[in-house]
């Protein structure tokens, strides 16, 4: 188990900056579009619609994708400011519900109260770019699995510790790597608890789930020189990212890692 001594990170007071820095950049756009492509089968309109939990859903970019397809979505976040932005963004959607608080505090009683008449468990749980901000990601993963229906799906994406180390070696930040990649002064938009895919998979191996999909996200984009990124189109980059996202060794170089599991 990791030595996690930092509290769970909230983006309260900086939600607007988060929205701009993440989704206003090519990095954020690429990460979002790749995740949408990997979740395409779940995104399709269904009868009955899916009951979806977006755990740590922030300002609602992924929740919007599912809501517009007619699914019932519960957005959870620890940040009141982030949820406020999410509510504004999805004010036209009457199939989106909200829960303010830690993921671990969400239980079946809350679900039944928030989404009247719906199941107390979910068909799909999304937990994207959240684990790297948590004090105890292993407890959160187990809790999310407990909120799934039988045969339900959990989508995890997280900041890849192995790729983070590789990037800093490339940049010559050797002292930072030697010190365990611990930052003296925490930058609030920089993840403070990157996760190794092997560690996350070891957690999943002790839970009643089966891994159905693994992919790297931004396997080469972040390593490109700025001039080279400008020389090619975004469409070319995303095409090549999709081509190599599941191919070793490129998959493991993704700055983020995506895992889809199904509950047994």
XYZ file of N, CA and C in Angstrom:
792
model
N 0.840 -1.191 0.000
C 0.000 0.000 0.000
C 0.872 1.237 0.000
N 0.425 2.254 -0.714
C 1.209 3.476 -0.795
C 1.155 4.234 0.519
N 2.198 5.039 0.749
C 2.221 5.923 1.889
C 1.581 7.243 1.469
N 0.304 7.388 1.716
C -0.427 8.580 1.302
C -0.659 9.461 2.516
N -0.033 10.639 2.535
C -0.173 11.509 3.689
C -0.751 12.866 3.315
N -1.354 12.960 2.161
C -1.981 14.205 1.736
C -3.494 14.039 1.755
N -4.230 15.085 2.173
C -5.686 14.997 2.147
C -6.198 14.997 0.715
N -7.441 14.522 0.548
C -8.053 14.561 -0.777
C -8.091 15.995 -1.268
N -7.733 16.185 -2.555
C -7.636 17.527 -3.139
C -9.000 18.012 -3.622
N -9.353 19.241 -3.253
C -10.553 19.890 -3.767
C -10.138 21.064 -4.635
N -10.930 21.330 -5.701
C -10.657 22.467 -6.566
C -11.558 23.648 -6.239
N -12.059 23.673 -4.996
C -12.861 24.812 -4.578
C -12.024 26.076 -4.675
N -12.617 27.153 -5.107
C -12.027 28.491 -5.316
C -11.227 28.596 -6.606
N -10.861 27.445 -7.233
C -10.098 27.518 -8.486
C -10.772 26.710 -9.594
N -12.077 26.463 -9.450
C -12.787 25.644 -10.426
C -12.762 26.274 -11.815
N -12.896 27.606 -11.878
C -12.863 28.275 -13.184
C -11.497 28.121 -13.843
N -10.440 28.262 -13.051
C -9.084 28.095 -13.573
C -8.880 26.660 -14.039
N -9.379 25.706 -13.261
C -9.292 24.297 -13.630
C -9.966 24.054 -14.979
N -11.185 24.585 -15.119
C -11.953 24.409 -16.357
C -11.165 24.930 -17.557
N -10.592 26.111 -17.409
C -9.860 26.739 -18.511
C -8.567 25.987 -18.812
N -7.805 25.649 -17.774
C -6.502 25.019 -17.970
C -6.615 23.593 -18.515
N -7.635 22.887 -18.089
C -7.771 21.493 -18.515
C -8.498 21.393 -19.854
N -9.709 21.900 -19.909
C -10.517 21.695 -21.106
C -10.274 22.740 -22.181
N -9.492 23.777 -21.853
C -9.135 24.764 -22.852
C -7.808 24.484 -23.516
N -7.212 23.332 -23.218
C -5.908 22.974 -23.769
C -6.020 21.758 -24.671
N -5.009 21.568 -25.527
C -5.016 20.384 -26.388
C -4.871 19.114 -25.550
N -4.149 19.213 -24.416
C -4.014 18.042 -23.541
C -5.379 17.590 -23.027
N -6.140 18.561 -22.504
C -7.446 18.228 -21.959
C -8.411 17.755 -23.017
N -8.396 18.400 -24.175
C -9.276 18.009 -25.267
C -8.951 16.590 -25.742
N -7.673 16.291 -25.856
C -7.255 14.964 -26.312
C -7.659 13.901 -25.303
N -7.414 14.166 -24.023
C -7.786 13.203 -22.986
C -9.283 12.940 -23.011
N -10.069 14.003 -23.125
C -11.528 13.856 -23.116
C -12.010 13.072 -24.333
N -11.524 13.415 -25.508
C -11.993 12.751 -26.722
C -11.588 11.284 -26.769
N -10.416 10.969 -26.238
C -10.011 9.564 -26.193
C -10.911 8.774 -25.238
N -11.210 9.339 -24.079
C -12.100 8.650 -23.140
C -13.488 8.454 -23.742
N -13.992 9.465 -24.416
C -15.297 9.343 -25.067
C -15.283 8.206 -26.086
N -14.199 8.082 -26.837
C -14.121 7.010 -27.839
C -14.083 5.637 -27.179
N -13.412 5.517 -26.024
C -13.333 4.222 -25.341
C -14.648 3.857 -24.662
N -15.491 4.867 -24.412
C -16.778 4.626 -23.751
C -17.939 4.655 -24.751
N -17.614 4.590 -26.033
C -18.631 4.753 -27.080
C -19.783 3.768 -26.928
N -19.490 2.518 -26.588
C -20.556 1.510 -26.467
C -21.520 1.870 -25.344
N -21.010 2.459 -24.266
C -21.851 2.822 -23.127
C -22.609 4.117 -23.389
N -22.027 4.973 -24.211
C -22.647 6.265 -24.496
C -23.898 6.144 -25.356
N -23.994 5.098 -26.147
C -25.140 4.958 -27.034
C -26.451 4.994 -26.255
N -27.458 5.629 -26.831
C -28.773 5.688 -26.197
C -29.301 4.269 -25.984
N -29.893 4.037 -24.803
C -30.391 2.704 -24.471
C -31.769 2.816 -23.836
N -32.536 1.735 -23.901
C -33.860 1.670 -23.303
C -33.925 0.429 -22.415
N -33.985 0.579 -21.090
C -34.007 1.867 -20.383
C -32.626 2.520 -20.382
N -32.569 3.833 -20.127
C -31.276 4.505 -20.074
C -30.451 4.015 -18.898
N -29.144 4.181 -19.007
C -28.245 3.769 -17.927
C -28.358 4.724 -16.747
N -28.096 4.180 -15.572
C -27.926 5.000 -14.376
C -26.417 5.131 -14.156
N -25.917 6.359 -14.273
C -24.473 6.613 -14.314
C -24.054 7.495 -13.141
N -22.984 7.122 -12.481
C -22.356 7.963 -11.464
C -21.061 8.520 -12.019
N -20.936 9.850 -12.010
C -19.667 10.493 -12.358
C -19.026 10.921 -11.048
N -18.134 10.085 -10.532
C -17.531 10.283 -9.217
C -16.335 11.222 -9.336
N -16.407 12.358 -8.668
C -15.390 13.383 -8.856
C -15.555 14.018 -10.220
N -16.813 14.241 -10.611
C -17.139 14.675 -11.975
C -16.805 16.115 -12.288
N -16.391 16.895 -11.290
C -15.925 18.253 -11.535
C -16.964 19.132 -12.205
N -16.565 19.765 -13.300
C -17.435 20.740 -13.964
C -18.366 20.111 -14.994
N -18.384 18.775 -15.079
C -19.438 18.097 -15.816
C -19.214 17.810 -17.289
N -17.956 17.854 -17.763
C -17.720 17.600 -19.184
C -18.138 16.194 -19.597
N -17.762 15.195 -18.814
C -18.137 13.826 -19.177
C -19.599 13.559 -18.864
N -20.111 14.134 -17.789
C -21.528 13.973 -17.465
C -22.400 14.487 -18.598
N -21.976 15.581 -19.218
C -22.733 16.149 -20.340
C -22.855 15.157 -21.484
N -21.788 14.405 -21.770
C -21.820 13.424 -22.859
C -22.919 12.395 -22.626
N -23.039 11.917 -21.396
C -24.026 10.885 -21.084
C -25.436 11.472 -20.960
N -25.530 12.665 -20.391
C -26.846 13.290 -20.228
C -27.489 13.569 -21.578
N -26.692 14.020 -22.537
C -27.238 14.343 -23.857
C -27.698 13.099 -24.621
N -27.240 11.930 -24.178
C -27.688 10.666 -24.777
C -28.903 10.094 -24.040
N -29.388 10.845 -23.039
C -30.602 10.428 -22.345
C -30.409 9.612 -21.095
N -29.162 9.370 -20.676
C -28.910 8.580 -19.477
C -29.150 9.407 -18.216
N -29.515 8.725 -17.128
C -29.645 9.374 -15.830
C -28.253 9.469 -15.204
N -27.829 10.678 -14.830
C -26.465 10.891 -14.348
C -26.477 11.556 -12.980
N -25.712 10.998 -12.068
C -25.464 11.630 -10.773
C -24.021 12.112 -10.756
N -23.830 13.420 -10.619
C -22.491 14.002 -10.560
C -22.134 14.246 -9.107
N -21.052 13.630 -8.685
C -20.537 13.827 -7.325
C -19.233 14.607 -7.379
N -19.056 15.545 -6.459
C -17.768 16.213 -6.339
C -17.629 16.804 -4.938
N -16.378 16.963 -4.525
C -16.089 17.533 -3.218
C -16.075 19.049 -3.244
N -16.029 19.616 -4.459
C -15.928 21.062 -4.640
C -17.288 21.681 -4.948
N -17.748 22.570 -4.084
C -19.011 23.260 -4.317
C -18.928 24.147 -5.556
N -17.767 24.790 -5.767
C -17.590 25.658 -6.935
C -17.665 24.864 -8.233
N -17.024 23.690 -8.256
C -17.059 22.850 -9.454
C -18.485 22.407 -9.764
N -19.219 21.998 -8.740
C -20.604 21.569 -8.961
C -21.479 22.728 -9.427
N -21.186 23.933 -8.949
C -21.938 25.101 -9.394
C -21.743 25.333 -10.889
N -20.484 25.214 -11.357
C -20.217 25.337 -12.787
C -20.907 24.231 -13.573
N -20.909 23.038 -13.004
C -21.553 21.897 -13.650
C -23.054 22.135 -13.786
N -23.673 22.639 -12.735
C -25.115 22.899 -12.769
C -25.454 23.946 -13.820
N -24.614 24.973 -13.930
C -24.849 25.999 -14.953
C -24.739 25.401 -16.359
N -23.717 24.569 -16.533
C -23.466 23.964 -17.852
C -24.597 23.030 -18.271
N -25.173 22.324 -17.292
C -26.184 21.304 -17.591
C -27.575 21.713 -17.114
N -27.803 23.009 -17.006
C -29.084 23.508 -16.493
C -30.266 23.096 -17.367
N -29.989 22.799 -18.623
C -31.049 22.398 -19.561
C -31.350 20.905 -19.493
N -30.612 20.163 -18.679
C -30.775 18.710 -18.589
C -31.515 18.354 -17.294
N -32.700 17.767 -17.415
C -33.435 17.382 -16.207
C -33.108 15.959 -15.768
N -32.144 15.330 -16.445
C -31.733 13.969 -16.088
C -30.372 13.941 -15.393
N -29.939 15.080 -14.851
C -28.675 15.165 -14.119
C -28.971 15.559 -12.673
N -28.340 14.858 -11.745
C -28.525 15.088 -10.317
C -27.151 15.325 -9.698
N -27.139 15.841 -8.466
C -25.865 16.296 -7.897
C -25.721 15.859 -6.443
N -24.466 15.582 -6.081
C -24.143 15.236 -4.698
C -22.825 15.897 -4.321
N -22.855 16.738 -3.292
C -21.661 17.413 -2.799
C -21.078 16.629 -1.633
N -19.818 16.221 -1.761
C -19.166 15.489 -0.678
C -18.130 14.525 -1.220
N -17.405 13.882 -0.329
C -16.415 12.896 -0.741
C -17.095 11.693 -1.390
N -16.400 11.091 -2.330
C -16.924 9.899 -2.990
C -17.277 8.835 -1.960
N -16.402 8.686 -0.958
C -16.599 7.631 0.037
C -17.858 7.837 0.876
N -18.378 9.073 0.884
C -19.569 9.366 1.691
C -20.859 9.025 0.958
N -20.785 8.703 -0.316
C -21.969 8.410 -1.123
C -22.382 6.962 -0.911
N -23.606 6.750 -0.427
C -24.080 5.382 -0.215
C -25.457 5.202 -0.839
N -26.003 4.017 -0.710
C -27.267 3.692 -1.370
C -28.417 4.557 -0.870
N -28.368 4.975 0.395
C -29.415 5.848 0.928
C -29.402 7.190 0.218
N -28.182 7.737 0.009
C -28.050 8.996 -0.727
C -28.596 8.852 -2.138
N -28.234 7.771 -2.775
C -28.637 7.562 -4.168
C -30.156 7.511 -4.276
N -30.785 6.764 -3.380
C -32.239 6.626 -3.409
C -32.913 7.970 -3.148
N -32.323 8.773 -2.269
C -32.889 10.080 -1.943
C -32.735 11.056 -3.103
N -31.568 11.026 -3.767
C -31.276 11.988 -4.834
C -32.014 11.643 -6.118
N -32.031 10.357 -6.462
C -32.659 9.917 -7.709
C -33.882 9.086 -7.352
N -34.954 9.749 -7.027
C -36.169 9.077 -6.571
C -36.676 8.093 -7.618
N -36.991 6.890 -7.146
C -37.575 5.891 -8.026
C -36.572 5.083 -8.821
N -35.284 5.451 -8.754
C -34.264 4.716 -9.492
C -33.593 3.679 -8.589
N -32.805 2.839 -9.184
C -32.056 1.828 -8.442
C -31.062 2.491 -7.503
N -30.686 1.778 -6.450
C -29.678 2.290 -5.523
C -28.264 1.924 -5.954
N -28.136 1.241 -7.108
C -26.827 0.902 -7.646
C -26.756 1.320 -9.118
N -25.549 1.407 -9.625
C -25.322 2.013 -10.938
C -24.959 0.983 -12.003
N -25.359 1.307 -13.237
C -24.927 0.514 -14.394
C -23.485 0.844 -14.770
N -23.100 2.093 -14.551
C -21.770 2.561 -14.939
C -21.303 3.611 -13.948
N -20.074 3.446 -13.473
C -19.434 4.450 -12.615
C -18.203 4.970 -13.333
N -18.114 6.292 -13.454
C -16.955 6.959 -14.041
C -16.125 7.562 -12.917
N -14.821 7.342 -12.968
C -13.911 7.962 -12.001
C -12.656 8.349 -12.773
N -12.693 9.552 -13.340
C -11.656 9.996 -14.264
C -10.823 11.128 -13.672
N -9.502 10.929 -13.690
C -8.560 11.939 -13.179
C -8.896 12.323 -11.746
N -9.163 11.308 -10.933
C -9.527 11.522 -9.530
C -8.562 10.810 -8.583
N -8.181 9.573 -8.916
C -7.387 8.761 -7.985
C -6.094 9.434 -7.569
N -5.500 10.228 -8.486
C -4.222 10.876 -8.198
C -4.337 12.040 -7.223
N -5.576 12.373 -6.839
C -5.806 13.453 -5.880
C -6.258 12.925 -4.516
N -6.389 11.603 -4.387
C -6.973 11.019 -3.186
C -5.922 10.543 -2.201
N -6.292 10.556 -0.938
C -5.400 10.063 0.108
C -5.324 8.545 0.086
N -6.470 7.885 -0.113
C -6.510 6.417 -0.113
C -7.298 5.926 -1.331
N -6.664 5.911 -2.497
C -7.382 5.487 -3.711
C -7.889 4.059 -3.640
N -7.185 3.198 -2.911
C -7.617 1.797 -2.855
C -8.983 1.672 -2.173
N -9.229 2.459 -1.128
C -10.532 2.426 -0.454
C -11.630 2.956 -1.366
N -11.310 3.999 -2.126
C -12.293 4.597 -3.020
C -12.687 3.631 -4.132
N -11.701 2.928 -4.707
C -12.002 1.962 -5.765
C -12.938 0.876 -5.237
N -12.635 0.349 -4.057
C -13.482 -0.698 -3.473
C -14.897 -0.171 -3.233
N -15.007 1.075 -2.786
C -16.333 1.657 -2.540
C -17.113 1.815 -3.841
N -16.432 2.251 -4.895
C -17.106 2.429 -6.186
C -17.604 1.092 -6.739
N -16.802 0.059 -6.583
C -17.238 -1.272 -7.029
C -18.491 -1.700 -6.264
N -18.558 -1.363 -4.975
C -19.724 -1.738 -4.160
C -21.001 -1.027 -4.612
N -20.859 0.088 -5.333
C -22.018 0.845 -5.814
C -22.516 0.366 -7.174
N -21.845 -0.625 -7.761
C -22.225 -1.140 -9.075
C -23.280 -2.239 -8.970
N -24.146 -2.285 -9.976
C -25.034 -3.431 -10.135
C -24.217 -4.643 -10.579
N -24.720 -5.855 -10.411
C -24.052 -7.010 -11.025
C -23.905 -6.784 -12.526
N -22.737 -7.065 -13.057
C -22.392 -6.833 -14.468
C -22.233 -5.354 -14.817
N -22.273 -4.475 -13.810
C -22.051 -3.054 -14.054
C -20.593 -2.775 -14.377
N -20.340 -1.569 -14.864
C -19.015 -1.205 -15.360
C -18.412 -0.062 -14.557
N -17.104 -0.136 -14.342
C -16.341 0.935 -13.706
C -15.258 1.401 -14.662
N -15.253 2.703 -14.951
C -14.253 3.313 -15.830
C -13.309 4.148 -14.988
N -12.041 3.746 -14.953
C -11.009 4.460 -14.185
C -9.986 5.058 -15.134
N -9.692 6.332 -14.975
C -8.514 6.898 -15.629
C -7.747 7.687 -14.586
N -6.417 7.661 -14.681
C -5.608 8.266 -13.625
C -4.245 8.667 -14.183
N -3.623 9.619 -13.505
C -2.299 10.120 -13.863
C -1.287 9.009 -13.614
N -0.535 8.653 -14.655
C 0.327 7.480 -14.665
C 1.686 7.788 -14.019
N 1.920 7.188 -12.879
C 3.166 7.421 -12.150
C 4.390 6.993 -12.966
N 4.302 5.889 -13.674
C 5.437 5.395 -14.447
C 5.789 6.359 -15.582
N 4.762 6.876 -16.265
C 4.990 7.840 -17.343
C 5.485 9.171 -16.786
N 4.997 9.530 -15.602
C 5.448 10.762 -14.934
C 6.946 10.678 -14.639
N 7.398 9.526 -14.172
C 8.823 9.332 -13.904
C 9.632 9.382 -15.200
N 9.123 8.699 -16.235
C 9.815 8.660 -17.522
C 9.973 10.072 -18.093
N 8.898 10.871 -18.023
C 8.950 12.243 -18.553
C 9.992 13.065 -17.811
N 10.055 12.936 -16.498
C 11.022 13.721 -15.733
C 12.452 13.256 -15.974
N 12.640 11.979 -16.277
C 13.964 11.514 -16.685
C 14.354 12.130 -18.028
N 13.385 12.183 -18.952
C 13.649 12.808 -20.253
C 14.032 14.275 -20.107
N 13.389 14.962 -19.176
C 13.628 16.385 -18.984
C 14.863 16.675 -18.127
N 15.506 15.596 -17.636
C 16.703 15.773 -16.824
C 16.441 16.181 -15.392
N 15.224 15.939 -14.913
C 14.884 16.300 -13.528
C 15.267 15.156 -12.586
N 16.556 14.878 -12.538
C 17.031 13.688 -11.824
C 16.849 13.805 -10.304
N 17.090 14.981 -9.735
C 16.910 15.143 -8.291
C 15.456 14.928 -7.894
N 14.546 15.416 -8.731
C 13.119 15.241 -8.480
C 12.760 13.755 -8.465
N 13.306 12.998 -9.422
C 13.045 11.558 -9.481
C 13.668 10.856 -8.274
N 14.900 11.224 -7.924
C 15.574 10.607 -6.780
C 14.803 10.835 -5.482
N 14.122 11.975 -5.391
C 13.372 12.308 -4.186
C 11.947 11.752 -4.208
N 11.718 10.822 -5.098
C 10.408 10.187 -5.155
C 9.336 11.028 -5.810
N 9.754 12.034 -6.583
C 8.846 12.940 -7.296
C 7.879 13.638 -6.353
N 8.408 13.995 -5.174
C 7.617 14.757 -4.203
C 7.896 16.239 -4.389
N 6.846 17.013 -4.499
C 6.988 18.449 -4.692
C 7.065 19.155 -3.349
N 8.031 20.087 -3.235
C 8.134 20.859 -1.996
C 6.906 21.728 -1.796
N 6.511 22.414 -2.861
C 5.320 23.263 -2.816
C 4.296 22.693 -3.779
N 3.165 22.259 -3.240
C 2.151 21.636 -4.068
C 1.535 22.652 -5.013
N 1.577 22.354 -6.294
C 0.898 23.161 -7.298
C -0.508 22.605 -7.420
N -1.509 23.420 -7.178
C -2.859 22.903 -6.977
C -3.455 22.223 -8.207
N -2.945 22.522 -9.385
C -3.463 21.865 -10.585
C -2.582 20.713 -11.034
N -1.527 20.423 -10.281
C -0.662 19.295 -10.589
C -0.973 18.136 -9.648
N -1.264 16.939 -10.180
C -1.590 15.799 -9.315
C -0.489 15.532 -8.300
N -0.888 15.218 -7.068
C 0.103 15.016 -6.010
C 0.258 13.562 -5.588
N -0.473 12.652 -6.259
C -0.385 11.247 -5.859
C -0.572 10.353 -7.085
N 0.335 10.513 -8.066
C 0.258 9.721 -9.296
C 0.224 8.227 -8.970
N -0.480 7.457 -9.807
C -0.680 6.038 -9.548
C -0.060 5.179 -10.644
N 0.581 4.096 -10.239
C 1.130 3.143 -11.198
C 0.025 2.202 -11.673
N -0.070 1.955 -12.984
C -1.076 1.005 -13.472
C -0.976 -0.359 -12.789
N 0.232 -0.824 -12.518
C 0.382 -2.129 -11.866
C -0.207 -2.116 -10.455
N -0.092 -0.979 -9.764
C -0.657 -0.864 -8.422
C -2.182 -0.865 -8.477
N -2.752 -0.096 -9.395
C -4.208 -0.050 -9.520
C -4.742 -1.431 -9.908
N -4.040 -2.124 -10.805
C -4.492 -3.461 -11.202
C -4.372 -4.456 -10.054
N -3.393 -4.252 -9.182
C -3.275 -5.140 -8.017
C -4.454 -4.934 -7.060
N -4.929 -3.697 -6.943
C -6.122 -3.424 -6.134
C -7.330 -4.120 -6.740
N -7.490 -3.978 -8.052
C -8.638 -4.572 -8.745
C -8.632 -6.093 -8.667
N -7.435 -6.679 -8.579
C -7.333 -8.143 -8.545
C -7.950 -8.730 -7.280
N -8.143 -7.899 -6.249
C -8.729 -8.376 -4.998
C -10.214 -8.023 -4.880
N -10.780 -7.520 -5.971
C -12.184 -7.126 -5.975
C -12.962 -7.986 -6.981
N -14.278 -8.071 -6.830
C -15.079 -8.929 -7.737
C -15.328 -8.264 -9.088
N -14.242 -8.056 -9.833
C -14.328 -7.420 -11.149
C -13.401 -8.131 -12.125
N -13.661 -7.903 -13.412
C -12.807 -8.431 -14.468
C -12.390 -7.272 -15.370
N -11.085 -7.139 -15.615
C -10.588 -6.073 -16.478
C -10.911 -6.413 -17.933
N -11.587 -5.493 -18.619
C -12.008 -5.717 -19.996
C -11.264 -4.844 -21.006
N -10.604 -3.803 -20.535
C -9.968 -2.851 -21.454
C -8.870 -2.105 -20.712
N -7.744 -1.895 -21.410
C -6.664 -1.047 -20.910
C -6.132 -0.218 -22.071
N -5.856 1.049 -21.814
C -5.306 1.918 -22.860
C -4.531 3.057 -22.227
N -3.489 3.476 -22.924
C -2.780 4.688 -22.525
C -3.467 5.896 -23.129
N -3.379 7.012 -22.454
C -3.942 8.274 -22.945
C -2.815 9.287 -23.046
N -2.637 9.846 -24.216
C -1.519 10.734 -24.541
C -0.199 9.965 -24.408
N -0.083 8.934 -25.254
C 1.100 8.071 -25.240
C 2.330 8.760 -25.818
N 2.120 9.757 -26.689
C 3.269 10.467 -27.257
C 3.069 11.980 -27.320
N 1.820 12.442 -27.264
C 1.522 13.873 -27.408
C 2.367 14.747 -26.496
N 2.444 14.392 -25.219
C 3.129 15.242 -24.243
C 4.645 15.223 -24.405
N 5.158 14.212 -25.099
C 6.602 14.113 -25.289
C 7.062 14.844 -26.556
N 6.114 15.241 -27.381
C 6.468 15.928 -28.633
C 6.992 17.336 -28.346
N 7.917 17.794 -29.174
C 8.364 19.181 -29.095
C 7.229 20.084 -29.567
N 7.054 21.244 -28.928
C 5.965 22.150 -29.322
C 5.932 22.437 -30.817
N 7.100 22.624 -31.423
C 7.145 22.916 -32.861
C 6.598 21.752 -33.676
N 6.843 20.525 -33.218
C 6.346 19.348 -33.942
C 4.837 19.192 -33.766
N 4.320 19.560 -32.590
C 2.871 19.510 -32.382
C 2.157 20.513 -33.286
N 2.790 21.634 -33.514
C 2.183 22.658 -34.373
C 2.250 22.270 -35.847
N 3.187 21.406 -36.186
C 3.388 21.015 -37.586
C 2.334 20.034 -38.071
N 1.733 19.297 -37.148
C 0.714 18.317 -37.524
C -0.628 18.750 -36.953
N -1.702 18.198 -37.491
C -3.040 18.581 -37.039
C -3.458 17.777 -35.810
N -4.412 18.324 -35.070
C -4.964 17.619 -33.921
C -5.576 16.298 -34.362
N -6.231 16.287 -35.516
C -6.859 15.068 -36.036
C -5.829 13.973 -36.299
N -4.649 14.369 -36.793
C -3.583 13.380 -37.019
C -3.068 12.825 -35.701
N -2.949 13.704 -34.710
C -2.463 13.262 -33.399
C -3.430 12.266 -32.774
N -4.713 12.585 -32.786
C -5.679 11.688 -32.141
C -5.779 10.359 -32.889
N -5.627 10.392 -34.214
C -5.635 9.147 -34.996
C -4.497 8.228 -34.565
N -3.297 8.796 -34.398
C -2.145 7.983 -34.019
C -2.200 7.571 -32.549
N -2.758 8.443 -31.706
C -2.926 8.069 -30.300
C -3.837 6.837 -30.191
N -4.934 6.841 -30.933
C -5.845 5.694 -30.910
C -5.172 4.443 -31.462
N -4.322 4.611 -32.472
C -3.672 3.464 -33.101
C -2.737 2.746 -32.134
N -2.060 3.503 -31.270
C -1.048 2.896 -30.402
C -1.448 2.835 -28.929
N -2.651 3.285 -28.588
C -3.068 3.373 -27.184
C -3.081 2.030 -26.466
N -3.343 0.950 -27.207
C -3.438 -0.370 -26.584
C -2.246 -1.261 -26.927
N -1.264 -0.688 -27.606
C -0.113 -1.459 -28.085
C 1.090 -1.237 -27.165
N 1.649 -2.336 -26.657
C 2.872 -2.224 -25.852
C 4.064 -1.977 -26.760
N 5.045 -1.170 -26.318
C 5.179 -0.517 -25.014
C 4.540 0.860 -24.930
N 3.913 1.314 -26.026
C 3.393 2.685 -26.070
C 2.273 2.900 -25.052
N 1.447 1.874 -24.855
C 0.345 1.989 -23.892
C 0.836 2.454 -22.525
N 1.928 1.874 -22.068
C 2.408 2.167 -20.725
C 3.103 3.517 -20.604
N 3.307 4.197 -21.739
C 3.906 5.530 -21.716
C 2.860 6.636 -21.656
N 1.573 6.262 -21.706
C 0.515 7.261 -21.655
C 0.574 8.065 -20.367
N 0.483 9.375 -20.478
C 0.537 10.208 -19.276
C -0.648 9.915 -18.362
N -1.753 9.476 -18.959
C -2.878 8.946 -18.194
C -3.112 7.514 -18.650
N -3.754 6.737 -17.779
C -4.022 5.338 -18.070
C -5.505 5.095 -17.877
N -6.102 4.291 -18.757
C -7.536 4.021 -18.681
C -7.781 2.524 -18.537
N -8.627 2.177 -17.572
C -9.006 0.784 -17.321
C -10.531 0.707 -17.226
N -11.120 -0.232 -17.930
C -12.552 -0.534 -17.826
C -12.697 -1.911 -17.214
N -13.486 -2.004 -16.138
C -13.719 -3.311 -15.517
C -15.214 -3.557 -15.417
N -15.581 -4.840 -15.412
C -16.989 -5.234 -15.236
C -17.113 -6.013 -13.944
N -18.159 -5.698 -13.194
C -18.396 -6.386 -11.926
C -18.892 -7.800 -12.175
N -18.361 -8.731 -11.430
C -18.744 -10.140 -11.592
C -20.037 -10.451 -10.862
